[in-house]
CSV table of C-alpha atoms in Angstrom, one decimal:
chain,number,residue,atom,x,y,z
A,1,MET,CA,35.2,146.6,-7.5
A,2,ASN,CA,34.5,145.9,-11.2
A,3,ARG,CA,32.4,143.0,-12.7
A,4,ARG,CA,34.9,140.7,-12.9
A,5,GLN,CA,35.9,140.2,-9.4
A,6,ILE,CA,32.2,140.0,-9.2
A,7,VAL,CA,31.9,137.0,-10.8
A,8,LYS,CA,35.2,135.3,-10.1
A,9,GLY,CA,34.1,135.9,-6.5
A,10,MET,CA,30.7,134.8,-7.5
A,11,ALA,CA,31.9,131.4,-9.1
A,12,ALA,CA,34.8,130.5,-6.7
A,13,THR,CA,31.2,131.4,-3.9
A,14,MET,CA,28.7,128.8,-6.3
A,15,GLY,CA,32.0,126.3,-6.7
A,16,GLY,CA,31.7,126.0,-2.3
A,17,LEU,CA,28.8,125.7,-2.3
A,18,LEU,CA,28.3,122.4,-4.2
A,19,VAL,CA,31.5,121.4,-3.5
A,20,LEU,CA,31.4,121.9,0.5
A,21,PRO,CA,28.0,119.9,1.1
A,22,ALA,CA,29.8,116.3,-0.6
A,23,TRP,CA,33.1,117.5,1.8
A,24,ALA,CA,31.7,117.7,4.8
A,25,SER,CA,28.7,115.2,4.8
A,26,ALA,CA,28.9,111.9,6.7
A,27,TRP,CA,31.7,109.4,5.9
A,28,ASN,CA,31.6,106.3,5.3
A,29,THR,CA,33.7,103.1,5.3
A,30,ALA,CA,33.6,104.0,1.0
A,31,SER,CA,34.6,107.4,0.4
A,32,LEU,CA,37.8,105.8,2.4
A,33,GLN,CA,38.4,103.8,-0.2
A,34,GLY,CA,41.3,105.7,-1.5
A,35,PHE,CA,43.1,105.7,1.4
A,36,GLN,CA,46.7,103.6,1.4
A,37,SER,CA,47.5,103.3,5.2
A,38,LYS,CA,51.0,103.7,6.5
A,39,LEU,CA,50.6,101.4,9.2
A,40,SER,CA,52.1,97.9,9.1
A,41,GLY,CA,48.5,95.1,9.4
A,42,LEU,CA,50.2,95.2,13.8
A,43,GLU,CA,49.8,98.5,14.1
A,44,GLU,CA,46.4,99.0,12.3
A,45,ALA,CA,45.0,96.0,14.1
A,46,LEU,CA,46.7,98.5,17.5
A,47,LEU,CA,44.7,101.1,16.0
A,48,ALA,CA,41.8,99.2,15.7
A,49,GLU,CA,42.2,98.5,19.0
A,50,ILE,CA,42.4,101.9,20.7
A,51,VAL,CA,40.2,103.3,19.3
A,52,GLU,CA,36.8,100.1,19.6
A,53,THR,CA,38.6,100.8,23.9
A,54,ILE,CA,38.0,104.9,23.7
A,55,ILE,CA,34.4,104.2,22.0
A,56,PRO,CA,33.4,100.1,22.9
A,57,GLU,CA,30.7,98.1,21.5
A,58,THR,CA,27.0,97.9,23.2
A,59,ASP,CA,24.2,98.1,21.7
A,60,THR,CA,25.3,101.1,18.7
A,61,PRO,CA,28.3,99.8,17.4
A,62,GLY,CA,31.8,100.7,18.1
A,63,ALA,CA,33.8,102.5,16.2
A,64,LYS,CA,36.2,99.5,15.3
A,65,LYS,CA,32.6,97.9,13.6
A,66,LEU,CA,32.5,102.5,12.0
A,67,GLU,CA,35.9,101.9,10.8
A,68,VAL,CA,36.5,104.5,12.7
A,69,HIS,CA,40.4,103.4,13.3
A,70,ARG,CA,41.2,104.5,9.2
A,71,PHE,CA,39.4,108.2,9.6
A,72,VAL,CA,42.0,108.5,13.0
A,73,GLU,CA,45.2,107.2,10.0
A,74,LYS,CA,43.6,109.4,6.8
A,75,ILE,CA,42.7,112.5,8.6
A,76,ILE,CA,46.7,112.0,10.3
A,77,THR,CA,48.4,111.2,7.8
A,78,ASP,CA,46.4,114.1,5.3
A,79,CYS,CA,45.3,117.4,7.7
A,80,TYR,CA,49.0,117.1,11.0
A,81,ASP,CA,52.6,117.8,10.5
A,82,GLN,CA,55.1,115.5,10.6
A,83,LYS,CA,55.2,116.1,14.3
A,84,SER,CA,52.2,115.2,14.9
A,85,ARG,CA,52.5,112.3,12.9
A,86,THR,CA,55.8,110.9,14.7
A,87,THR,CA,53.8,111.3,18.2
A,88,PHE,CA,51.5,109.1,16.7
A,89,ALA,CA,52.9,106.1,15.7
A,90,LYS,CA,55.4,107.0,18.9
A,91,GLY,CA,52.2,107.0,20.6
A,92,LEU,CA,51.5,103.9,18.6
A,93,THR,CA,54.7,101.8,19.8
A,94,ARG,CA,54.7,103.2,23.1
A,95,VAL,CA,51.2,101.3,23.7
A,96,ALA,CA,52.5,98.3,22.6
A,97,SER,CA,55.6,98.0,24.6
A,98,MET,CA,53.6,99.2,28.0
A,99,ALA,CA,50.5,96.9,27.5
A,100,THR,CA,53.3,93.5,26.7
A,101,GLN,CA,55.5,95.4,30.1
A,102,SER,CA,52.4,95.5,32.1
A,103,TYR,CA,50.8,92.1,30.9
A,104,ALA,CA,53.0,90.7,29.7
A,105,LYS,CA,51.4,89.9,26.7
A,106,PRO,CA,50.4,93.0,23.3
A,107,PHE,CA,48.1,95.2,23.6
A,108,LEU,CA,45.4,93.0,21.2
A,109,SER,CA,45.0,90.1,23.7
A,110,CYS,CA,45.0,91.8,27.1
A,111,THR,CA,40.7,92.1,27.6
A,112,PRO,CA,39.3,95.2,27.7
A,113,ALA,CA,40.0,95.9,31.1
A,114,GLN,CA,42.9,95.3,31.3
A,115,ARG,CA,43.0,97.8,27.4
A,116,LEU,CA,41.3,100.7,29.7
A,117,GLU,CA,44.0,100.8,32.2
A,118,VAL,CA,47.5,101.2,29.7
A,119,LEU,CA,45.3,103.7,28.1
A,120,THR,CA,44.4,105.4,30.7
A,121,THR,CA,47.6,105.1,33.0
A,122,MET,CA,49.0,107.1,29.6
A,123,SER,CA,47.0,109.2,30.0
A,124,LYS,CA,48.4,110.9,33.6
A,125,SER,CA,51.5,109.9,32.7
A,126,ALA,CA,54.4,113.1,33.5
A,127,ASP,CA,55.4,112.3,29.9
A,128,ALA,CA,54.0,114.9,27.6
A,129,ASP,CA,54.3,113.3,24.7
A,130,GLU,CA,51.8,110.4,25.7
A,131,GLN,CA,49.6,112.3,27.0
A,132,ASN,CA,49.5,113.7,23.0
A,133,PHE,CA,48.9,110.4,22.0
A,134,ILE,CA,46.0,110.5,23.8
A,135,ARG,CA,44.4,113.4,23.7
A,136,LEU,CA,45.3,113.4,20.2
A,137,ALA,CA,43.6,109.9,19.8
A,138,ARG,CA,40.6,110.5,21.9
A,139,SER,CA,40.2,113.3,19.7
A,140,LEU,CA,39.5,112.0,16.4
A,141,THR,CA,38.3,109.0,18.1
A,142,ILE,CA,35.1,111.1,18.9
A,143,ARG,CA,35.1,113.1,16.0
A,144,GLY,CA,35.6,109.9,13.7
A,145,TYR,CA,32.9,108.3,15.5
A,146,LEU,CA,29.9,111.3,16.0
A,147,SER,CA,30.9,112.0,12.3
A,148,SER,CA,30.4,108.6,10.8
A,149,GLU,CA,27.2,107.9,8.4
A,150,TYR,CA,25.9,105.3,10.8
A,151,VAL,CA,26.0,108.4,13.8
A,152,MET,CA,24.8,110.9,11.8
A,153,THR,CA,22.4,109.2,10.1
A,154,LYS,CA,20.9,106.6,12.3
A,155,LEU,CA,21.4,108.3,15.5
A,156,MET,CA,21.2,111.6,15.7
A,157,GLY,CA,18.9,112.3,12.5
A,158,TYR,CA,21.2,113.7,11.1
A,159,GLU,CA,19.3,115.2,6.8
A,160,MET,CA,21.3,116.5,4.0
A,161,ALA,CA,18.6,118.4,3.1
A,162,PRO,CA,17.0,119.0,5.8
A,163,GLY,CA,13.0,119.9,5.3
A,164,ARG,CA,10.7,119.6,2.8
A,165,TYR,CA,7.1,120.6,0.5
A,166,LEU,CA,4.5,118.8,1.7
A,167,GLY,CA,2.5,120.3,-1.5
A,168,CYS,CA,-0.5,118.0,-0.9
A,169,VAL,CA,-1.1,117.1,2.8
A,170,PRO,CA,-4.3,116.0,4.7
A,171,VAL,CA,-5.7,119.5,6.7
A,172,LYS,CA,-7.7,119.1,10.1
A,173,ALA,CA,-11.3,121.2,10.0
């Protein structure tokens, strides 16, 4: 190994260390501002209600309020292959049609119990695409919720740089 390779390696490591904390830190709605949604308004509302059904609002904000649906869409768009994106799009369509078949109204107009029943039915379906959709939506919703800025800072006590220097503290004698 020569000096040039060592310098390149150190530069790549330093670059990674500088970029990684910004990339790995909690996401928030401001970090998704540049993302252009490829879903229609109705599909985006449907996805928002699906994530809210998975993690509803209680004494803490639900997934919809934290805009986890935007996180899910961004991850699907940026990180998954075309097959997964197609499965996800078909899953959204299937959720809408299943709610209409079961309750004669759109998913958005269903009660929370009816929405949960639709998603539960799809998760127990014999159709692999429906199961894959629910599995993907559920895992991304949980991941997005748990890595959101609100949950990381307010519920989990995450600190970007833990530990601090307290140079002047009272000492008990």
